[in-house]
Amino acid sequence: MKQELETPAAIPEARSAQVQRMTGGQAVVRYLIHEGVTHILGIFGHGNVQLGEAIAQERGRIRYILVKNEQSAVHAAAAYAKLTGKPLAVTTSVGPGATNMATGAAAARINRLPVLLLPGEVFADGVGPVLQQLESFKDETVNSALKPVSKYWTRVTRVEQLRRKMREAFDAMLEAGDEGPGVLCLPMDVQAEAADFDISLYFAPVDRAYPRICEAPEKIAGAVERLVASRRPVIIAGGGVLRSGAQRELVRFAERIGAPVVCTQSGIGAILWDHPLNLYSAGPTGTSCGTEMVQKADLVIGVGTRYSDFTTSNDTLWMSRPDFINVNICHFDVSKQRSYKLWGDAKRTLTALLDHLERRPAALSVKGTGSAYTNDSGYFREIQDSLAKWMKTADSWLSRDRVPVDQTAAIDVINRHAGDRSVVINAAGSLPGDLHRLWKNKDPEGKGYLMEYGYSTMGFEIAAGLGARLAMPEREIIVFVGDSSFLMASQELVTAVQQRLPFTVVVFDNRGNQSIRHLQQGSGFEDFSMEFDFADRPRAEYVPVDYEMIARGMGCRALRANSRATLQKALEEARTHKDRPTVIHLQCEKDDLMGGYGGWWDVPQPEVDAHGNFRERRSLYLEQKKKQVIR
């Protein structure tokens, strides 16, 4: 409209071969194709049908998937990005469709995953008020709610701005070490208006190959001096190991310095389960051996980790006052714990460390741990003894065989069923803790375990199954989802049925929010409003929710299980279904869950209560707080 009003005679009769006139919607869609985006997910409304028309014109070059909830669309795109490193696009109408994306955007931002969000926007020419427009005395719209949860945010007010803003969004989203959502708010009129684009520039080749940076040799040498002086090194492997593709280098490095490895939730996959230096995890969801070895360390080498509260037990693991070496591509993270900083790519940095260690004179190589990956090393024997004790504990949980099945036993059945090319997905509840301690990673590529534990978003799981299937159609996808998360966001099963996307969903039916119920009990709080019992009287019977029938009603195949044997049979049958999701309604034990194994999580205790019930707990809580070492 602006060009029509301002320059009615501006279009020449003969246009250059390099110039093409496109609407805002066409310019967006064609640039997505140029960047290699394969899918757009979303829901059309009056605020983005103009973009929808542009997508329809390119249906042979980019695929559109109609989802059932905008939040789920972002989760699906985030899972795709986690497994491929590449973004998908999500489009919504103006207003509630756009604000529905906020939780998904927050999860993607916290997990540093690139997704491109294209919310509809109110008219750029100022016509209003209109349907679903937020009237305000400020120059804001509801899309401003996405600012805090995005890496890049802009409102496009003229079609010509897309010439630069589309490239900027991708540049920002894909910044190595600080990836995140890009948001382009697209006013309804801008989607329909047209402008001239020099396609030789707009569609110019884009170099998305970021160099693998590494510190200077003198910095590497300084790190090696610290390594060989250490007697009790421990490696904390985070998600940065997998993003860099540094699994092999990490294992070689651990073997070279004789250091055990504990993995964060994002780092599972950095080392195979049966490696003798794999201690699984540390912290509140850690193993006894992993937590013990970190607590006794004199040097912690953090590779691609952010040191979250679940990794550090809220900073109570550092009582031994260890030194730190951090390998990280992110400036913000590499400085944590007042570390010796190795800013750079994990794969290249670990390779540089290994090369420097190999060049050391033989007399110096045996100082400290040296090549202590051998039974001749007392430290290695200590690691093996601690690991053996943990494996006995783990086996006592994994081998349980009763009806209804224990959650840990179900994990064991699924783990045995899954191959080295399977992908398992989870996000919230009591499952992440058990999986962190017990899951045996078989995938040398490190893509077999997709845990959203940055935001721990209930409702992420099934949408992520859809995104994982788009990312890896050749792999078996198995979704772990609690009954509460299923009830919160199961609607993308219909989307998967529409698209004929097969994956397996195991619904762990334990009659409520048992993770937080157990947190209440363990913290001395009242067991309050966490179970799916009838609300009219205490300790009433449970609401008979039939997840098998719900799944059938959505068009899925559905099965039921309540034991090791019936779960194994259901998983085998689900693997044969290739045309739609299969949902397994698993009835499981709700009360007997794993506890902590030396880790601590900061759950504040009331300072004042009417009956004095928390006086002792408050005192113990404050004693634990004193153990925090804030570096």
XYZ file of C-alpha atoms in Angstrom:
631
model
C 0.000 0.000 0.000
C 2.809 2.433 0.840
C 4.430 2.013 -2.567
C 1.067 2.255 -4.296
C 0.342 5.552 -2.525
C 3.832 7.063 -2.572
C 5.232 6.053 -5.978
C 2.332 5.186 -8.299
C 4.526 5.413 -11.413
C 7.710 3.997 -9.959
C 7.601 0.607 -11.709
C 9.576 0.754 -14.981
C 8.308 -1.015 -18.070
C 11.514 -3.001 -18.532
C 12.888 -4.478 -15.328
C 16.457 -5.707 -14.840
C 16.883 -9.481 -14.884
C 18.368 -9.196 -11.376
C 15.318 -7.459 -9.929
C 12.194 -9.287 -8.831
C 9.075 -7.805 -7.275
C 7.808 -9.789 -4.287
C 5.287 -9.352 -1.525
C 6.533 -9.410 2.024
C 5.166 -12.924 2.392
C 6.870 -14.127 -0.773
C 10.174 -12.557 0.239
C 10.081 -14.346 3.596
C 9.195 -17.767 2.201
C 11.671 -17.668 -0.661
C 14.456 -16.615 1.682
C 13.639 -19.547 3.975
C 14.043 -21.857 0.991
C 17.314 -20.117 0.142
C 18.621 -20.847 3.663
C 17.667 -24.513 3.373
C 14.666 -24.479 5.730
C 12.644 -27.595 4.944
C 9.459 -27.070 6.976
C 7.204 -24.318 8.260
C 4.926 -25.253 11.156
C 1.998 -23.185 12.280
C -1.655 -22.245 12.351
C -3.161 -19.704 9.967
C -5.419 -16.911 11.150
C -6.455 -13.582 9.731
C -3.073 -12.201 10.800
C -0.941 -14.497 8.631
C -3.083 -15.807 5.756
C -1.088 -13.492 3.509
C 2.045 -15.439 4.421
C 0.037 -18.624 3.938
C -0.651 -17.685 0.336
C 3.071 -17.247 -0.248
C 3.754 -20.664 1.317
C 1.105 -22.276 -0.895
C 2.837 -20.874 -3.985
C 6.041 -22.681 -2.950
C 4.524 -25.936 -1.710
C 6.818 -28.000 -3.896
C 9.926 -26.424 -2.369
C 9.025 -26.141 1.311
C 6.617 -28.212 3.389
C 3.937 -26.727 5.639
C 2.608 -28.627 8.668
C -0.607 -27.568 10.383
C -0.114 -28.008 14.132
C -2.768 -27.885 16.852
C -1.039 -25.518 19.287
C 1.553 -22.850 18.576
C 3.625 -23.677 21.658
C 3.954 -27.242 20.438
C 5.102 -26.015 17.035
C 8.054 -24.256 18.662
C 8.875 -27.365 20.711
C 8.861 -29.481 17.548
C 11.158 -27.005 15.808
C 13.458 -26.961 18.852
C 13.769 -30.757 18.850
C 14.563 -30.643 15.137
C 17.264 -28.044 15.813
C 18.698 -30.092 18.681
C 19.225 -33.097 16.416
C 20.288 -31.307 13.220
C 21.637 -27.899 14.252
C 19.301 -26.348 11.678
C 16.248 -24.132 12.203
C 12.659 -24.605 11.163
C 10.143 -21.768 10.937
C 6.912 -21.309 12.898
C 4.128 -18.970 11.799
C 1.154 -17.783 13.851
C -1.633 -15.298 13.575
C -1.665 -12.022 15.447
C -2.593 -11.944 19.148
C -3.167 -15.182 21.096
C -1.477 -17.311 18.462
C 1.673 -15.272 18.883
C 1.664 -15.252 22.678
C 1.152 -19.019 22.668
C 4.719 -19.255 21.370
C 6.260 -17.622 24.447
C 6.828 -20.816 26.468
C 8.279 -22.642 23.485
C 10.527 -19.684 22.724
C 11.733 -19.592 26.335
C 12.609 -23.292 26.201
C 14.482 -22.812 22.925
C 16.326 -19.762 24.253
C 17.419 -21.472 27.460
C 18.540 -24.541 25.518
C 20.211 -22.313 22.903
C 18.365 -23.745 19.935
C 17.734 -21.853 16.689
C 14.088 -21.544 15.650
C 12.592 -18.810 13.457
C 9.302 -17.403 14.750
C 7.060 -15.459 12.367
C 4.128 -14.050 14.351
C 1.519 -11.970 12.593
C 1.481 -8.330 13.647
C -1.011 -5.453 13.673
C -1.082 -3.082 10.712
C 2.132 -1.181 10.076
C 0.212 1.797 8.699
C -1.440 2.346 12.073
C -5.033 1.448 11.240
C -6.780 0.268 14.407
C -8.125 -0.806 16.753
C -8.695 -4.188 15.170
C -9.510 -7.713 16.298
C -6.907 -9.150 18.700
C -4.895 -5.914 18.848
C -3.631 -4.736 22.232
C -4.354 -1.016 22.531
C -1.771 0.769 24.625
C -0.287 4.152 25.434
C 3.102 2.628 24.571
C 4.557 1.618 21.245
C 4.172 -2.059 22.059
C 2.080 -4.978 20.875
C 1.611 -8.415 22.402
C 4.525 -9.627 20.282
C 6.759 -7.603 22.580
C 6.215 -10.445 25.068
C 8.636 -12.456 22.926
C 11.520 -10.009 23.403
C 12.908 -11.513 26.648
C 12.841 -15.044 25.238
C 14.398 -14.401 21.838
C 17.944 -14.026 20.579
C 16.843 -11.673 17.799
C 13.621 -9.659 17.699
C 12.394 -7.148 15.151
C 9.160 -5.685 13.827
C 9.152 -5.335 10.041
C 7.357 -2.108 9.087
C 8.271 -1.997 5.381
C 8.779 -4.802 2.894
C 12.172 -3.370 1.937
C 13.481 -4.041 5.441
C 13.382 -7.767 4.743
C 16.382 -7.372 2.448
C 18.536 -7.080 5.547
C 16.429 -8.419 8.410
C 16.027 -11.952 7.058
C 19.788 -12.401 6.889
C 20.258 -10.762 10.280
C 17.792 -13.169 11.887
C 19.691 -16.204 10.615
C 23.059 -14.692 11.556
C 21.844 -14.146 15.124
C 20.037 -17.485 15.491
C 23.030 -19.507 14.386
C 25.793 -17.737 16.325
C 28.007 -20.545 17.588
C 27.655 -20.969 21.346
C 24.715 -18.612 21.717
C 22.053 -19.891 19.363
C 18.436 -19.006 20.007
C 15.071 -17.997 18.573
C 14.821 -15.297 15.946
C 11.542 -13.360 15.866
C 10.319 -11.378 12.858
C 6.962 -9.757 13.570
C 5.133 -9.443 10.253
C 2.320 -6.850 10.048
C -0.640 -8.027 8.022
C -0.318 -5.245 5.455
C 3.444 -5.741 5.065
C 2.872 -9.422 4.264
C 0.671 -8.350 1.320
C 2.570 -5.282 0.043
C 5.343 -5.627 -2.539
C 8.815 -4.241 -3.164
C 11.649 -4.770 -5.618
C 14.438 -7.138 -4.572
C 17.828 -7.472 -6.219
C 17.843 -11.252 -6.158
C 21.568 -11.436 -6.927
C 22.056 -9.914 -3.468
C 19.009 -11.218 -1.603
C 19.673 -14.802 -2.652
C 23.457 -14.566 -2.671
C 25.262 -17.645 -1.305
C 25.510 -17.588 2.480
C 28.535 -18.955 4.300
C 27.154 -20.686 7.392
C 30.334 -22.645 8.138
C 31.631 -21.093 11.331
C 35.368 -21.635 11.944
C 36.410 -23.941 14.774
C 38.311 -21.496 16.947
C 40.963 -22.460 19.483
C 43.082 -20.624 22.025
C 46.701 -19.731 21.289
C 49.373 -22.397 21.953
C 50.569 -20.664 25.117
C 47.071 -20.912 26.619
C 46.920 -24.599 25.737
C 50.331 -25.089 27.333
C 49.134 -23.395 30.516
C 46.170 -25.751 30.706
C 48.411 -28.771 30.240
C 50.611 -27.662 33.141
C 47.516 -27.635 35.339
C 46.430 -31.035 34.036
C 49.683 -32.817 34.767
C 49.870 -31.289 38.244
C 46.429 -32.632 39.161
C 46.023 -35.835 41.164
C 42.217 -36.082 41.043
C 40.857 -34.572 37.818
C 37.186 -34.934 36.882
C 35.555 -34.006 33.571
C 32.043 -32.542 33.425
C 30.764 -33.065 29.877
C 27.949 -30.786 28.741
C 25.905 -30.337 25.606
C 28.721 -28.425 23.945
C 30.592 -31.711 23.480
C 27.801 -33.070 21.301
C 27.257 -29.848 19.360
C 30.941 -29.799 18.503
C 30.962 -33.491 17.599
C 33.775 -33.981 20.099
C 32.736 -37.305 21.637
C 35.762 -39.231 20.379
C 38.191 -36.491 21.429
C 36.584 -36.265 24.870
C 37.025 -39.999 25.491
C 40.643 -39.935 24.285
C 41.307 -36.951 26.533
C 39.702 -38.647 29.556
C 41.762 -41.784 28.960
C 44.942 -39.773 28.504
C 44.648 -37.922 31.829
C 42.853 -40.730 33.678
C 39.829 -38.588 34.535
C 36.310 -39.912 35.141
C 33.499 -38.300 33.155
C 30.149 -37.126 34.493
C 27.582 -35.870 32.004
C 24.979 -33.164 32.341
C 21.514 -33.891 30.963
C 22.537 -32.249 27.675
C 25.857 -34.063 27.737
C 24.528 -37.620 27.826
C 25.850 -39.188 24.659
C 29.363 -37.811 25.102
C 30.608 -41.232 26.256
C 29.243 -44.747 25.852
C 27.598 -46.277 28.897
C 30.043 -49.127 29.431
C 33.252 -47.102 29.325
C 35.093 -47.606 32.644
C 35.513 -43.841 33.091
C 31.793 -43.100 32.669
C 30.265 -42.212 36.062
C 26.947 -41.111 34.495
C 26.031 -37.947 36.429
C 26.541 -35.782 39.511
C 24.331 -33.525 41.597
C 20.695 -33.892 42.743
C 19.988 -36.285 39.860
C 23.454 -37.782 40.025
C 24.910 -41.152 40.835
C 26.670 -41.770 44.119
C 29.948 -42.375 42.290
C 29.698 -39.280 40.099
C 28.849 -36.972 42.979
C 31.548 -38.476 45.200
C 34.307 -38.055 42.627
C 33.369 -34.450 41.878
C 33.303 -33.650 45.598
C 36.848 -35.019 45.988
C 38.299 -33.519 42.807
C 41.284 -31.190 42.828
C 40.668 -30.135 39.207
C 37.359 -29.931 37.341
C 37.525 -29.736 33.554
C 34.204 -28.425 32.270
C 33.730 -29.093 28.563
C 30.717 -27.407 26.999
C 28.833 -27.030 30.283
C 27.031 -24.095 31.885
C 27.276 -25.372 35.490
C 23.555 -25.276 36.232
C 22.159 -25.927 39.712
C 21.518 -29.576 38.840
C 25.129 -29.993 37.761
C 26.680 -28.309 40.799
C 24.192 -29.228 43.557
C 23.613 -25.499 43.903
C 27.379 -24.962 44.271
C 27.775 -27.413 47.163
C 30.018 -29.845 45.246
C 33.099 -27.652 45.560
C 33.961 -28.241 49.232
C 37.369 -29.586 48.163
C 38.041 -26.174 46.554
C 39.098 -27.565 43.158
C 40.649 -25.551 40.363
C 38.733 -25.282 37.089
C 39.586 -25.432 33.416
C 36.672 -24.534 31.163
C 36.453 -25.346 27.462
C 33.543 -23.428 25.978
C 32.621 -21.545 22.810
C 30.424 -19.148 24.807
C 32.212 -16.178 26.412
C 29.689 -16.052 29.252
C 30.088 -19.714 30.194
C 33.827 -20.099 29.769
C 34.434 -17.664 32.637
C 32.265 -19.454 35.187
C 33.794 -20.804 38.416
C 36.705 -18.359 37.978
C 38.240 -20.902 35.665
C 41.333 -21.093 33.532
C 39.577 -20.229 30.280
C 39.980 -22.079 27.005
C 37.571 -20.171 24.793
C 36.865 -22.123 21.659
C 35.398 -25.139 19.945
C 35.417 -28.279 22.091
C 36.613 -30.654 19.371
C 39.505 -28.486 18.258
C 40.496 -27.497 21.798
C 40.542 -31.089 23.057
C 42.607 -32.070 20.023
C 45.081 -29.296 20.825
C 45.325 -30.456 24.449
C 45.931 -34.039 23.355
C 48.608 -32.977 20.875
C 50.385 -30.955 23.541
C 50.220 -33.820 26.044
C 51.697 -36.213 23.486
C 54.624 -33.873 22.845
C 55.631 -33.698 26.496
C 58.902 -35.463 27.429
C 58.340 -38.916 28.874
C 59.751 -37.885 32.249
C 57.116 -35.188 32.578
C 54.206 -37.251 31.260
C 53.955 -39.277 34.446
C 53.592 -36.262 36.723
C 50.144 -36.001 38.179
C 47.695 -38.378 36.569
C 49.577 -38.582 33.293
C 48.339 -41.642 31.407
C 46.674 -43.080 34.496
C 43.941 -45.004 32.664
C 45.277 -48.280 34.047
C 44.840 -50.550 37.040
C 48.312 -49.484 38.146
C 46.770 -46.156 39.141
C 45.301 -45.900 42.630
C 42.942 -43.183 41.409
C 41.631 -45.407 38.617
C 41.059 -48.262 41.083
C 39.159 -45.857 43.342
C 37.000 -44.811 40.396
C 36.238 -48.442 39.565
C 35.361 -49.312 43.168
C 32.975 -46.367 43.423
C 31.417 -47.194 40.057
C 30.931 -50.857 41.027
C 29.058 -49.843 44.174
C 26.788 -47.595 42.138
C 26.079 -50.253 39.523
C 24.874 -52.599 42.282
C 22.502 -49.886 43.480
C 21.349 -49.172 39.943
C 20.780 -52.849 39.194
C 18.614 -53.197 42.297
C 16.261 -50.602 40.789
C 16.500 -51.657 37.157
C 15.848 -55.357 37.822
C 12.597 -54.921 39.739
C 9.742 -57.061 38.484
C 6.313 -56.388 39.930
C 2.874 -55.148 38.908
C 2.322 -52.291 38.397
C 5.810 -51.892 37.009
C 8.349 -49.626 38.701
C 9.383 -46.588 36.704
C 13.021 -47.683 36.909
C 12.170 -51.163 35.630
C 10.275 -49.609 32.716
C 13.374 -47.566 31.887
C 15.389 -50.795 31.865
C 12.927 -52.501 29.514
C 12.949 -49.547 27.117
C 16.742 -49.232 27.313
C 17.162 -52.910 26.402
C 14.645 -52.524 23.568
C 16.246 -49.380 22.133
C 19.056 -49.796 19.649
C 22.087 -47.620 19.091
C 20.048 -45.670 16.507
C 17.015 -45.042 18.709
C 16.205 -41.573 20.075
C 14.528 -41.216 23.471
C 12.834 -37.978 24.516
C 11.763 -36.520 27.857
C 11.519 -33.193 29.679
C 9.750 -33.052 33.030
C 8.654 -34.874 36.162
C 10.463 -37.668 37.979
C 11.632 -39.314 34.757
C 14.560 -36.937 34.046
C 16.232 -37.789 37.351
C 15.926 -41.535 36.853
C 17.054 -41.314 33.235
C 20.040 -39.148 34.159
C 21.259 -41.794 36.619
C 20.242 -44.937 34.790
C 20.105 -44.460 31.014
C 22.765 -46.467 29.216
C 23.821 -44.517 26.137
C 24.551 -46.807 23.191
C 24.747 -44.194 20.421
C 28.313 -43.243 19.436
C 26.932 -40.238 17.530
C 25.408 -38.832 20.725
C 21.953 -38.264 19.239
C 20.077 -40.971 21.122
C 19.042 -38.932 24.181
C 17.005 -35.736 23.794
C 16.263 -34.248 27.209
C 14.802 -30.745 27.546
C 16.056 -29.950 31.034
C 16.963 -26.315 30.569
C 13.356 -25.168 30.963
C 11.993 -28.646 31.807
C 8.784 -27.860 29.971
C 5.781 -30.066 30.607
C 4.200 -30.681 27.218
C 7.472 -30.643 25.304
C 7.689 -34.380 24.843
C 5.128 -35.344 22.196
C 5.765 -32.253 20.087
C 9.471 -33.069 20.279
C 8.687 -36.562 19.031
C 7.159 -34.996 15.943
C 10.196 -32.752 15.442
C 12.602 -35.640 15.976
C 10.785 -37.723 13.388
C 11.124 -34.872 10.858
C 14.825 -34.585 11.699
C 15.644 -38.296 11.647
C 13.068 -40.287 9.685
C 15.346 -43.334 9.644
C 15.547 -43.641 13.445
C 13.194 -45.134 16.007
C 11.751 -42.378 18.215
C 10.551 -43.231 21.749
C 8.874 -40.547 23.851
C 8.769 -40.844 27.653
C 5.906 -38.703 28.958
C 4.262 -38.468 32.354
C 0.491 -38.501 32.629
C 0.445 -34.826 33.660
C 2.486 -33.753 30.639
C 0.308 -35.882 28.381
C -2.823 -34.150 29.642
C -1.168 -30.767 29.171
C -0.166 -31.211 25.527
C -1.050 -34.368 23.625
C -2.762 -32.697 20.670
C 0.186 -33.011 18.289
C -0.579 -36.714 18.095
C -3.324 -35.646 15.686
C -0.739 -33.720 13.676
C 1.499 -36.792 13.529
C -1.450 -38.908 12.365
C -2.222 -36.341 9.646
C 1.382 -36.377 8.472
C 1.723 -40.171 8.838
C 4.703 -39.786 11.162
C 5.348 -42.891 13.286
C 6.883 -42.752 16.745
C 6.247 -44.467 20.064
C 4.843 -42.649 23.096
C 4.997 -44.325 26.513
C 2.609 -42.613 28.947
C 3.759 -43.236 32.529
C 0.473 -43.310 34.441
C 1.252 -42.776 38.120
C -1.962 -40.918 38.939
C -0.653 -37.378 39.196
C 2.284 -35.023 39.657
C 4.293 -37.503 41.689
C 7.640 -35.756 41.259
C 6.482 -32.654 43.115
C 4.429 -34.732 45.551
C 7.631 -36.518 46.560
C 9.414 -33.168 46.750
C 6.689 -31.993 49.136
C 7.082 -35.098 51.270
C 10.871 -34.985 51.275
C 10.851 -31.310 52.245
C 8.377 -31.751 55.083
C 5.549 -29.984 53.288
C 1.985 -31.199 53.280
C 1.178 -33.725 50.581
C -1.149 -31.255 48.883
C -3.086 -31.252 45.602
C -0.756 -33.326 43.472
C -2.758 -36.444 42.593
C -5.644 -37.078 40.230
C -8.124 -38.093 42.894
C -11.651 -36.718 43.158
C -11.531 -33.348 44.889
C -14.669 -33.618 47.017
C -13.067 -35.646 49.809
C -9.570 -36.570 51.019
C -7.979 -39.813 49.820
C -10.750 -40.403 47.334
C -10.444 -42.833 44.443
C -8.566 -41.707 41.350
C -10.190 -40.279 38.247
C -10.207 -43.185 35.759
C -8.329 -41.527 32.899
C -7.945 -43.943 29.980
C -4.946 -42.804 27.948
C -5.292 -45.738 25.576
C -8.777 -44.601 24.567
C -7.716 -40.953 24.323
C -4.959 -41.968 21.916
C -7.342 -44.071 19.838
C -9.695 -41.111 19.671
C -6.882 -39.060 18.149
C -6.301 -41.643 15.438
C -3.248 -43.332 16.964
C -2.639 -46.980 17.522
C -2.813 -47.654 21.246
C -1.727 -50.399 23.609
C -1.771 -51.028 27.339
C 0.921 -52.387 29.677
C 1.537 -52.735 33.408
C 4.552 -55.062 33.712
C 7.976 -55.705 32.239
C 6.651 -58.422 29.955
C 3.623 -56.517 28.670
C 5.711 -53.381 28.106
C 8.297 -55.330 26.124
C 5.559 -56.865 23.979
C 3.964 -53.454 23.382
C 7.288 -51.905 22.365
C 7.933 -54.698 19.880
C 4.503 -54.214 18.337
C 4.899 -50.429 18.223
C 8.136 -50.824 16.274
C 6.238 -52.514 13.446
C 3.806 -49.612 12.938
C 5.037 -47.285 10.202
C 2.042 -45.084 9.419
C 1.172 -43.277 12.669
C 2.172 -42.913 16.328
C 1.654 -45.734 18.794
C 0.746 -44.783 22.361
C 1.412 -47.225 25.208
C -0.620 -46.567 28.358
C 1.767 -47.813 31.064
C 0.357 -48.197 34.568
C 3.268 -47.864 36.975
C 4.157 -47.693 40.653
C 3.615 -44.201 42.046
C 5.114 -44.182 45.544
C 8.456 -45.995 45.438
C 10.733 -43.593 43.548
C 14.508 -43.185 43.595
C 15.949 -40.766 46.132
C 19.063 -38.634 46.133
C 22.562 -40.073 46.206
C 24.695 -37.393 47.797
C 23.460 -34.438 45.779
C 21.490 -31.485 47.151
C 18.981 -29.128 45.565
C 18.126 -25.758 47.070
C 14.462 -25.987 48.135
C 13.970 -23.254 50.782
C 12.340 -24.207 54.076
C 9.876 -21.822 55.783
C 11.491 -19.539 58.338
C 8.214 -19.186 60.280
C 5.277 -21.599 60.513
C 2.332 -21.755 62.887
C 3.241 -25.029 64.601
C 7.034 -24.944 64.540
C 7.199 -28.033 62.355
C 9.920 -26.581 60.166
C 12.260 -25.286 62.869
C 14.665 -28.217 62.632
C 14.351 -28.453 58.847
C 15.109 -24.741 58.529
C 18.232 -25.208 60.636
C 19.418 -28.120 58.478
C 18.657 -26.110 55.362
C 20.814 -23.214 56.554
C 23.637 -25.622 57.393
C 23.511 -26.928 53.838
C 23.556 -23.377 52.480
C 26.828 -22.822 54.330
C 28.411 -25.504 52.137
C 27.881 -23.432 49.023
C 31.078 -22.218 47.418
C 30.124 -19.289 45.190
C 33.105 -18.604 42.986
